Coordinates of C-alpha atoms (C1' of nucleotides) in Angstrom, one line a residue:
Chain V
X1 CA 101.5 257.1 141.6
X2 CA 103.3 254.9 139.1
X3 CA 103.5 256.0 135.5
X4 CA 103.5 252.5 134.2
X5 CA 101.0 252.3 131.3
X6 CA 100.2 256.0 131.6
X7 CA 103.3 257.7 130.4
X8 CA 106.4 256.4 128.5
X9 CA 108.9 257.5 131.1
X10 CA 111.6 255.1 129.8
X11 CA 111.6 257.2 126.6
X12 CA 112.8 260.1 128.7
X13 CA 115.6 258.5 130.7
X14 CA 119.0 257.3 129.7
X15 CA 120.0 254.0 131.1
X16 CA 123.6 254.3 132.2
X17 CA 122.8 253.7 135.9
X18 CA 122.9 250.0 135.1
X19 CA 126.3 249.9 133.6
X20 CA 128.6 250.2 136.6
X21 CA 126.5 247.9 138.7
X22 CA 126.3 245.1 136.2
X23 CA 129.9 245.1 135.3
X24 CA 131.9 242.0 136.2
X25 CA 133.8 242.6 139.4
X26 CA 137.3 242.6 137.8
X27 CA 136.2 245.1 135.1
X28 CA 134.6 247.3 137.7
X29 CA 137.8 247.2 139.7
X30 CA 139.9 248.1 136.6
X31 CA 137.6 251.0 135.9
X32 CA 137.4 252.4 139.3
X33 CA 141.0 251.8 140.4
X34 CA 142.0 255.4 139.9
X35 CA 138.6 257.0 140.4
X36 CA 138.8 260.2 142.3
X37 CA 135.9 262.0 144.0
X38 CA 134.9 265.5 143.5
X39 CA 132.3 267.7 145.2
X40 CA 130.2 270.0 143.1
X41 CA 128.2 272.9 144.5
X42 CA 124.9 273.8 143.0
X43 CA 125.5 275.5 139.7
X44 CA 129.1 274.4 139.3
X45 CA 130.2 273.3 135.9
X46 CA 131.6 269.8 135.4
X47 CA 132.6 270.2 131.8
X48 CA 132.1 272.7 129.1
X49 CA 131.1 272.2 125.5
X50 CA 133.9 272.5 123.0
X51 CA 136.6 271.3 125.5
X52 CA 138.6 268.1 125.2
X53 CA 137.4 265.3 127.5
X54 CA 139.8 264.1 130.1
X55 CA 137.7 261.5 131.8
X56 CA 134.5 259.7 132.5
X57 CA 132.2 260.9 135.2
X58 CA 130.0 258.9 137.5
X59 CA 127.3 260.6 139.6
X60 CA 127.8 259.1 143.0
X61 CA 125.1 261.4 144.3
X62 CA 123.3 264.4 142.9
X63 CA 121.7 265.8 139.7
X64 CA 123.5 267.2 136.8
X65 CA 122.0 269.1 133.8
X66 CA 123.4 268.6 130.3
X67 CA 122.9 271.6 128.2
X68 CA 124.1 273.5 125.2
X69 CA 124.6 277.2 125.1
X70 CA 124.1 278.9 121.7
X71 CA 125.7 281.9 120.2
X72 CA 123.2 284.3 121.9
X73 CA 124.0 282.8 125.3
X74 CA 120.7 281.0 125.4
X75 CA 120.9 277.7 127.2
X76 CA 119.1 274.6 126.2
X77 CA 118.9 271.7 128.7
X78 CA 119.1 268.4 126.9
X79 CA 118.9 266.1 129.8
X80 CA 119.0 265.9 133.6
X81 CA 121.2 263.1 134.8
X82 CA 120.6 261.6 138.2
X83 CA 122.5 259.6 140.9
X84 CA 124.1 256.5 139.4
X85 CA 124.4 257.8 135.8
X86 CA 127.5 258.1 133.7
X87 CA 128.5 261.3 132.0
X88 CA 131.0 262.4 129.4
X89 CA 131.6 259.1 127.5
X90 CA 130.2 260.3 124.2
X91 CA 133.1 262.7 123.5
X92 CA 135.7 260.1 124.5
X93 CA 134.2 257.4 122.3
X94 CA 133.6 259.6 119.3
X95 CA 137.0 261.3 119.7
X96 CA 135.4 264.7 119.5
X97 CA 135.1 267.6 121.9
X98 CA 132.2 267.8 124.3
X99 CA 129.0 268.6 122.3
X100 CA 127.4 269.9 125.5
X101 CA 128.2 271.2 129.0
X102 CA 127.3 269.7 132.3
X103 CA 126.6 271.5 135.6
X104 CA 125.3 270.5 139.0
X105 CA 121.6 271.2 139.6
X106 CA 122.1 270.5 143.2
X107 CA 125.1 269.7 145.5
X108 CA 126.6 266.6 143.9
X109 CA 129.3 264.0 144.4
X110 CA 131.1 262.9 141.2
X111 CA 133.5 260.1 140.6
X112 CA 136.1 260.9 138.0
X113 CA 137.6 258.0 136.0
X114 CA 140.6 258.9 133.9
X115 CA 140.0 258.6 130.2
X116 CA 142.8 256.0 129.8
X117 CA 141.4 253.7 132.3
X118 CA 138.0 253.9 130.6
X119 CA 139.5 253.2 127.2
X120 CA 141.7 250.5 128.6
X121 CA 138.8 248.7 130.2
X122 CA 136.8 249.0 127.1
X123 CA 139.6 247.3 125.1
X124 CA 139.6 244.4 127.5
X125 CA 136.0 244.1 128.3
X126 CA 133.2 242.7 126.2
X127 CA 130.6 243.6 128.9
X128 CA 131.4 247.3 129.0
X129 CA 131.3 247.7 125.3
X130 CA 128.1 245.7 125.1
X131 CA 126.4 247.8 127.7
X132 CA 127.6 251.0 126.3
X133 CA 126.2 250.0 122.9
X134 CA 122.9 249.2 124.5
X135 CA 122.8 252.5 126.4
X136 CA 123.9 254.6 123.5
X137 CA 121.2 253.0 121.4
X138 CA 118.6 253.6 124.0
X139 CA 119.7 257.2 124.2
X140 CA 119.0 257.5 120.5
X141 CA 115.3 256.7 121.3
X142 CA 115.3 259.3 124.0
X143 CA 116.8 262.0 121.9
X144 CA 114.6 261.2 118.9
X145 CA 111.6 261.5 121.1
X146 CA 112.8 264.9 122.3
X147 CA 113.2 266.1 118.8
X148 CA 109.6 265.2 117.9
X149 CA 108.4 266.9 121.0
X150 CA 110.3 270.1 120.5
X151 CA 109.4 270.3 116.9
X152 CA 105.8 269.6 117.2
X153 CA 104.3 270.2 120.7
X154 CA 103.2 273.3 122.3
X155 CA 105.0 275.0 125.2
X156 CA 102.2 274.0 127.5
X157 CA 102.6 270.3 126.6
X158 CA 106.3 270.5 126.8
X159 CA 106.1 272.0 130.3
X160 CA 103.7 269.2 131.4
X161 CA 106.2 266.6 130.1
X162 CA 109.1 268.3 131.8
X163 CA 107.2 268.3 135.1
X164 CA 106.3 264.6 134.7
X165 CA 109.9 263.7 133.9
X166 CA 111.3 265.9 136.7
X167 CA 108.9 264.4 139.2
X168 CA 110.5 261.0 138.6
X169 CA 113.9 262.4 139.0
X170 CA 113.1 264.1 142.3
X171 CA 111.1 261.2 143.6
X172 CA 112.2 259.9 147.0
X173 CA 111.5 256.2 147.0
X174 CA 111.4 256.2 150.8
X175 CA 108.6 258.7 151.0
X176 CA 104.9 258.6 150.2
X177 CA 104.7 262.4 150.1
X178 CA 103.9 264.3 146.9
X179 CA 107.1 264.9 145.0
X180 CA 108.7 268.3 145.4
X181 CA 110.6 269.5 142.3
X182 CA 113.3 272.0 143.1
X183 CA 114.6 273.7 140.0
X184 CA 114.8 277.4 139.1
X185 CA 112.2 278.8 136.7
X186 CA 115.1 279.6 134.5
X187 CA 116.3 276.0 134.3
X188 CA 112.7 274.9 133.8
X189 CA 112.3 277.3 130.9
X190 CA 115.6 276.1 129.5
X191 CA 114.4 272.5 129.6
X192 CA 111.1 273.4 128.0
X193 CA 112.7 275.7 125.4
X194 CA 110.7 278.7 126.2
X195 CA 110.8 281.9 128.2
X196 CA 110.6 282.2 131.9
X197 CA 107.4 284.3 131.7
X198 CA 105.6 281.7 129.6
X199 CA 106.6 278.9 132.0
X200 CA 105.4 280.9 135.0
X201 CA 102.1 281.6 133.3
X202 CA 101.5 278.0 132.5
X203 CA 102.6 276.9 136.0
X204 CA 99.9 279.2 137.3
X205 CA 97.4 277.7 135.1
X206 CA 98.3 274.2 136.2
X207 CA 98.2 275.4 139.8
X208 CA 94.7 276.8 139.3
X209 CA 93.6 273.5 137.7
X210 CA 94.8 271.7 140.9
X211 CA 97.7 269.8 139.3
X212 CA 100.4 271.3 141.5
X213 CA 101.2 273.8 144.2
X214 CA 104.1 276.1 144.4
X215 CA 106.1 277.2 147.4
X216 CA 108.6 279.7 146.5
X217 CA 110.4 278.2 143.6
X218 CA 109.5 274.6 144.7
X219 CA 106.8 272.8 142.7
X220 CA 104.8 270.1 144.4
X221 CA 103.1 267.8 142.0
X222 CA 99.5 267.0 143.2
X223 CA 98.0 265.3 140.2
X224 CA 100.3 263.6 137.7
X225 CA 97.3 262.1 136.0
X226 CA 96.1 265.5 134.9
X227 CA 99.5 266.5 133.8
X228 CA 99.7 263.4 131.6
X229 CA 96.4 264.3 130.0
X230 CA 97.8 267.7 129.2
X231 CA 101.1 266.4 128.0
X232 CA 99.6 264.8 124.9
X233 CA 100.3 261.3 126.2
X234 CA 96.9 260.9 127.8
X235 CA 95.2 257.5 127.2
X236 CA 98.5 256.4 125.8
Chain B
X1 CA 131.1 275.7 97.4
X2 CA 132.5 273.9 100.3
X3 CA 131.0 274.4 103.7
X4 CA 134.3 273.9 105.6
X5 CA 134.7 276.7 108.1
X6 CA 131.4 278.2 107.3
X7 CA 128.9 275.7 108.5
X8 CA 129.3 272.7 110.9
X9 CA 127.9 270.1 108.5
X10 CA 129.5 267.3 110.4
X11 CA 127.1 268.1 113.2
X12 CA 124.2 267.3 110.9
X13 CA 125.4 264.0 109.5
X14 CA 125.7 260.6 111.1
X15 CA 128.9 258.7 110.2
X16 CA 127.9 255.1 109.5
X17 CA 129.0 255.2 105.9
X18 CA 132.5 254.6 107.2
X19 CA 131.7 251.4 109.0
X20 CA 131.2 248.8 106.3
X21 CA 134.1 250.1 104.3
X22 CA 136.6 250.1 107.1
X23 CA 135.7 246.7 108.4
X24 CA 138.4 244.0 108.2
X25 CA 137.7 241.8 105.2
X26 CA 136.7 238.7 107.2
X27 CA 134.3 240.6 109.3
X28 CA 132.8 242.3 106.3
X29 CA 132.4 238.8 104.8
X30 CA 130.7 237.5 107.8
X31 CA 128.4 240.4 107.9
X32 CA 127.4 240.4 104.3
X33 CA 127.3 236.6 103.7
X34 CA 123.5 236.5 103.9
X35 CA 122.8 240.0 102.8
X36 CA 119.9 240.2 100.4
X37 CA 119.0 243.1 98.2
X38 CA 115.7 244.9 98.2
X39 CA 114.4 247.6 95.9
X40 CA 112.3 250.5 97.4
X41 CA 110.2 252.7 95.3
X42 CA 109.8 256.4 96.3
X43 CA 107.7 256.6 99.5
X44 CA 107.9 252.9 100.3
X45 CA 108.4 252.1 104.0
X46 CA 111.5 250.1 105.1
X47 CA 110.4 249.7 108.7
X48 CA 107.8 251.1 111.0
X49 CA 108.2 252.5 114.5
X50 CA 106.9 250.2 117.2
X51 CA 107.8 247.0 115.3
X52 CA 110.4 244.4 116.2
X53 CA 113.6 244.7 114.2
X54 CA 114.6 241.8 112.0
X55 CA 117.8 243.0 110.5
X56 CA 120.3 245.6 109.7
X57 CA 119.9 247.8 106.6
X58 CA 122.5 249.1 104.4
X59 CA 121.7 251.8 101.8
X60 CA 123.4 250.6 98.7
X61 CA 122.0 253.5 96.8
X62 CA 119.3 256.0 97.6
X63 CA 118.0 258.2 100.3
X64 CA 115.9 257.2 103.2
X65 CA 114.1 259.4 105.7
X66 CA 113.9 258.5 109.4
X67 CA 110.8 259.9 111.0
X68 CA 108.4 259.6 113.9
X69 CA 104.6 259.8 113.5
X70 CA 102.8 261.2 116.5
X71 CA 99.3 260.4 117.7
X72 CA 97.8 263.1 115.4
X73 CA 99.4 261.5 112.4
X74 CA 101.9 264.4 112.1
X75 CA 105.2 263.3 110.9
X76 CA 108.6 264.5 112.1
X77 CA 111.6 263.8 110.0
X78 CA 114.6 263.1 112.3
X79 CA 117.2 262.4 109.7
X80 CA 117.8 261.8 106.1
X81 CA 120.2 258.9 105.5
X82 CA 122.1 258.7 102.2
X83 CA 123.9 256.1 100.1
X84 CA 126.4 254.1 102.2
X85 CA 124.7 254.6 105.6
X86 CA 123.4 251.9 107.9
X87 CA 119.9 251.8 109.3
X88 CA 118.1 250.0 112.0
X89 CA 120.9 249.0 114.3
X90 CA 119.7 251.0 117.3
X91 CA 116.7 248.9 118.0
X92 CA 118.7 245.7 117.7
X93 CA 121.4 246.9 120.0
X94 CA 119.0 248.3 122.6
X95 CA 116.8 245.3 122.3
X96 CA 113.8 247.6 121.9
X97 CA 111.3 248.2 119.1
X98 CA 112.0 250.7 116.4
X99 CA 111.7 254.2 117.9
X100 CA 111.2 255.6 114.4
X101 CA 110.1 254.6 110.9
X102 CA 112.1 254.7 107.7
X103 CA 110.9 255.3 104.2
X104 CA 112.5 255.9 100.8
X105 CA 112.8 259.5 99.7
X106 CA 113.7 258.3 96.2
X107 CA 114.0 255.0 94.5
X108 CA 116.6 253.1 96.6
X109 CA 118.5 249.9 96.8
X110 CA 118.8 248.4 100.3
X111 CA 120.9 245.6 101.6
X112 CA 119.3 243.6 104.4
X113 CA 121.6 241.8 106.8
X114 CA 119.9 239.3 109.2
X115 CA 119.9 240.4 112.8
X116 CA 121.6 237.2 113.8
X117 CA 124.5 237.8 111.5
X118 CA 124.9 241.3 112.8
X119 CA 124.9 240.2 116.4
X120 CA 127.2 237.3 115.7
X121 CA 129.7 239.5 113.9
X122 CA 129.5 242.0 116.8
X123 CA 130.4 239.2 119.2
X124 CA 133.4 238.2 117.3
X125 CA 134.6 241.6 116.2
X126 CA 136.4 244.3 118.0
X127 CA 136.3 246.6 115.1
X128 CA 132.6 246.6 114.5
X129 CA 131.8 247.3 118.0
X130 CA 134.4 250.0 118.2
X131 CA 133.1 251.7 115.1
X132 CA 129.5 251.4 116.3
X133 CA 130.4 253.0 119.6
X134 CA 132.1 255.8 117.7
X135 CA 129.2 256.3 115.3
X136 CA 126.6 256.2 118.1
X137 CA 128.5 258.7 120.1
X138 CA 128.7 261.0 117.1
X139 CA 125.0 260.6 116.6
X140 CA 124.5 261.9 120.1
X141 CA 126.2 265.1 119.0
X142 CA 124.0 265.3 115.9
X143 CA 120.8 264.8 117.8
X144 CA 121.7 267.1 120.7
X145 CA 122.3 269.8 118.1
X146 CA 119.0 269.1 116.5
X147 CA 117.3 269.5 119.9
X148 CA 118.8 272.9 120.5
X149 CA 117.8 274.0 117.1
X150 CA 114.2 272.8 117.3
X151 CA 113.8 274.2 120.8
X152 CA 115.4 277.6 120.1
X153 CA 115.5 278.6 116.5
X154 CA 112.8 280.2 114.3
X155 CA 111.2 278.4 111.5
X156 CA 113.1 280.5 109.0
X157 CA 116.4 279.6 110.5
X158 CA 115.4 275.9 110.6
X159 CA 114.4 276.0 107.0
X160 CA 117.7 277.5 106.0
X161 CA 119.6 274.8 107.9
X162 CA 117.4 272.1 106.3
X163 CA 118.3 273.4 102.9
X164 CA 122.0 273.6 103.6
X165 CA 122.0 270.0 104.9
X166 CA 119.9 268.7 102.1
X167 CA 122.1 270.4 99.6
X168 CA 125.0 268.3 100.8
X169 CA 122.9 265.2 100.6
X170 CA 121.8 265.9 97.0
X171 CA 125.2 267.1 95.9
X172 CA 126.5 265.2 92.9
X173 CA 130.3 265.1 93.3
X174 CA 130.7 264.7 89.5
X175 CA 128.9 267.9 88.7
X176 CA 129.7 271.5 89.1
X177 CA 126.1 272.6 88.6
X178 CA 124.2 274.1 91.4
X179 CA 122.7 271.4 93.6
X180 CA 119.0 270.5 92.9
X181 CA 117.1 269.4 96.0
X182 CA 114.2 267.2 95.1
X183 CA 111.9 266.7 98.1
X184 CA 108.2 267.4 98.5
X185 CA 107.1 270.5 100.4
X186 CA 105.5 268.2 102.8
X187 CA 108.7 266.3 103.6
X188 CA 110.5 269.6 103.8
X189 CA 107.9 270.9 106.3
X190 CA 108.2 267.7 108.3
X191 CA 112.0 268.2 108.5
X192 CA 111.7 271.8 109.6
X193 CA 108.9 271.0 112.0
X194 CA 106.4 273.5 110.6
X195 CA 103.5 273.7 108.2
X196 CA 103.7 273.5 104.5
X197 CA 102.4 277.0 104.0
X198 CA 105.0 278.5 106.2
X199 CA 107.7 276.7 104.4
X200 CA 106.4 277.8 101.1
X201 CA 106.3 281.4 102.2
X202 CA 109.9 281.4 103.4
X203 CA 111.0 279.6 100.3
X204 CA 109.5 282.4 98.3
X205 CA 111.3 284.9 100.5
X206 CA 114.6 283.1 99.9
X207 CA 113.9 283.0 96.2
X208 CA 113.3 286.7 96.1
X209 CA 116.5 287.3 98.0
X210 CA 118.3 285.3 95.3
X211 CA 119.3 282.4 97.5
X212 CA 117.5 279.8 95.4
X213 CA 115.3 279.1 92.5
X214 CA 112.4 276.7 92.3
X215 CA 111.3 274.6 89.4
X216 CA 108.1 272.8 90.2
X217 CA 108.9 271.2 93.5
X218 CA 112.6 271.2 92.8
X219 CA 114.8 273.7 94.7
X220 CA 118.0 274.9 93.2
X221 CA 120.4 276.4 95.6
X222 CA 122.1 279.5 94.2
X223 CA 123.8 281.0 97.2
X224 CA 124.6 278.8 100.2
X225 CA 126.5 281.6 101.7
X226 CA 123.4 283.7 102.2
X227 CA 121.6 280.7 103.6
X228 CA 124.3 280.2 106.1
X229 CA 124.0 283.8 107.2
X230 CA 120.3 283.3 107.7
X231 CA 120.7 279.9 109.4
X232 CA 122.2 281.6 112.5
X233 CA 125.6 279.9 111.8
X234 CA 126.9 282.9 109.9
X235 CA 130.5 284.0 110.7
X236 CA 130.7 280.8 112.7
Chain U
dT1 C1' 116.1 289.9 162.2
dT2 C1' 116.7 293.0 158.2
dG3 C1' 117.9 294.7 154.0
dC4 C1' 119.0 293.6 149.3
dA5 C1' 119.9 291.5 145.2
dA6 C1' 118.2 287.9 142.6
dA7 C1' 114.4 285.4 141.2
dA8 C1' 109.6 285.1 140.3
dT9 C1' 105.4 287.0 138.9
dT10 C1' 102.2 290.0 136.3
dG11 C1' 100.7 292.9 132.6
dA12 C1' 100.7 294.7 128.0
dT13 C1' 102.0 294.2 123.5
dA14 C1' 104.7 292.7 119.4
dA15 C1' 106.1 289.0 116.6
dA16 C1' 106.0 284.5 114.9
dT17 C1' 103.5 280.6 113.7
dA18 C1' 99.4 277.8 112.7
dT19 C1' 95.3 277.1 110.4
dC20 C1' 91.5 277.5 107.2
dA21 C1' 90.0 278.5 102.6
dA22 C1' 90.6 279.1 97.9
dT23 C1' 93.2 279.0 93.7
dT24 C1' 96.7 277.6 90.6
dC25 C1' 100.1 274.5 89.1
dC26 C1' 102.2 270.5 87.7
dC27 C1' 102.7 265.4 86.9
dT28 C1' 101.0 261.0 85.5
dG29 C1' 98.3 257.6 83.5
dA30 C1' 94.9 256.8 80.1
Chain N
dT1 C1' 98.1 265.0 74.5
dC2 C1' 95.0 266.0 77.9
dA3 C1' 92.2 265.5 81.9
dG4 C1' 92.1 264.6 86.8
dG5 C1' 93.9 264.8 91.1
dG6 C1' 97.4 265.7 94.1
dA7 C1' 100.8 269.1 95.3
dA8 C1' 102.1 273.8 95.7
dT9 C1' 100.9 278.5 96.3
dT10 C1' 98.5 282.5 98.0
dG11 C1' 95.6 285.1 101.1
dA12 C1' 93.3 286.1 105.4
dT13 C1' 93.0 285.4 110.0
dA14 C1' 93.4 283.0 114.6
dT15 C1' 96.5 281.4 118.0
dT16 C1' 100.6 280.9 120.2
dT17 C1' 104.8 282.5 121.8
dA18 C1' 108.3 286.1 122.7
dT19 C1' 109.6 290.3 124.5
dC20 C1' 109.7 294.5 127.2
dA21 C1' 108.6 296.8 131.4
dA22 C1' 107.2 296.9 136.0
dT23 C1' 106.2 294.9 140.4
dT24 C1' 106.4 291.6 144.1
dT25 C1' 108.4 287.9 146.5
dT26 C1' 112.2 285.0 148.3
dG27 C1' 116.3 283.5 150.0
dC28 C1' 120.5 284.9 152.0
dA29 C1' 124.3 287.1 154.1
dA30 C1' 125.5 290.5 157.2

DNA sequence: TTGCAAAATTGATAAATATCAATTCCCTGA
DNA sequence: TCAGGGAATTGATATTTATCAATTTTGCAA
């Protein structure tokens, strides 16, 4: 089922997957000349908030959560980045430390581009800077949306939204099967901004209502339409 | 009282005030050649979410709230922009419609720069694009912080934070007097993401605790230190 | 396989927040 | 200056969400 016209999925996804692909060949070459690969196991941290950025990351394959940890150790997931997306450019561009941390949600392959190569290419390239401006501006839309949702919507609605968004991320384009979302209850709760228990209870409710099934920690989405109704984006 | 070392105020402010000032003279000239001025009365809308951007706005003097209105008409204030800040560039750069609306919180003077002049200058200028990349990346930090706070902190903490942030915005550098914050309870509630009644009750609590006084709708901050304690950023 | 530790689930209850209703308190324009 | 109306405040209560305490289930590693 496509979400087109039913749910504003573009307001929940960044758009950096398009950057590397659309770069003129010579700029791509400059950028990737010294790119090294790096394998992350599930749960491994790519970078940690408060540290100084050393490079730009490219998700060759996998899923990476971006999150903040507050003083009480509570984790808030801001975004889940997928294959093809870039990570870690904000801190380089703003010349600040990482505002958030990044860790693999599943086994992932990451390309690491040295900070200098990134900045150098940026100097010499109109396209890269144009595309970054565009992506960063789009991210603004995404984050502003998140703020409204966190500030105003109920936990149940936020869970529904999280499931719709995750479903897109876990979708296998080659398959017609219902999408299987594979994240821990803990990560799900940290995306939704609530406790594990609440999330579990609402999941059960959704299950009873026929929107999804669970199989261990895996969540199989059966009826996105109903989830969209619940999310508050119904009859958009 | 300065917040340095006590509260991360930079994580709550965008940084576009620096852009126009630091632009090379010829680029500034190109940008402002066709700038027209526009006077906004308190409450007047500068642009509305979902509409197509026509230009870039510069706050010559005043305060402008950026907010989203959801389906139920509930308003969420995302940010309060102050004198010197730029507005409305995201939608132009991402080639999307405005993700949020903007309205004057007080009588304001706005400079309007045609979209074409902005894009043209951007084409020809390294500085402008560099500074925008930096500002946009910093905004990411600000918004990510907001998300964590909305998702995890209590209304009381959020109110304390809102007051600390507003105090900075309403500060008169020429005066040593305690800062007077002049916003409606409604706007304050929409910043905090709660109802007016809750905000009023917590304000009363803060007042009783000696952190502030009220005078009609005006809020006079007496003890930021205590507010910082309450905000959850105490002993940062 | 099996046993175990971690993760998920369930239940009960406390705490926070939202909502509805009713006053009271300002501003502002006549 | 004063009356009217919107804004702010207060009170009472419903609803949502968080938290604590047990179980039960799962996924691994031996």
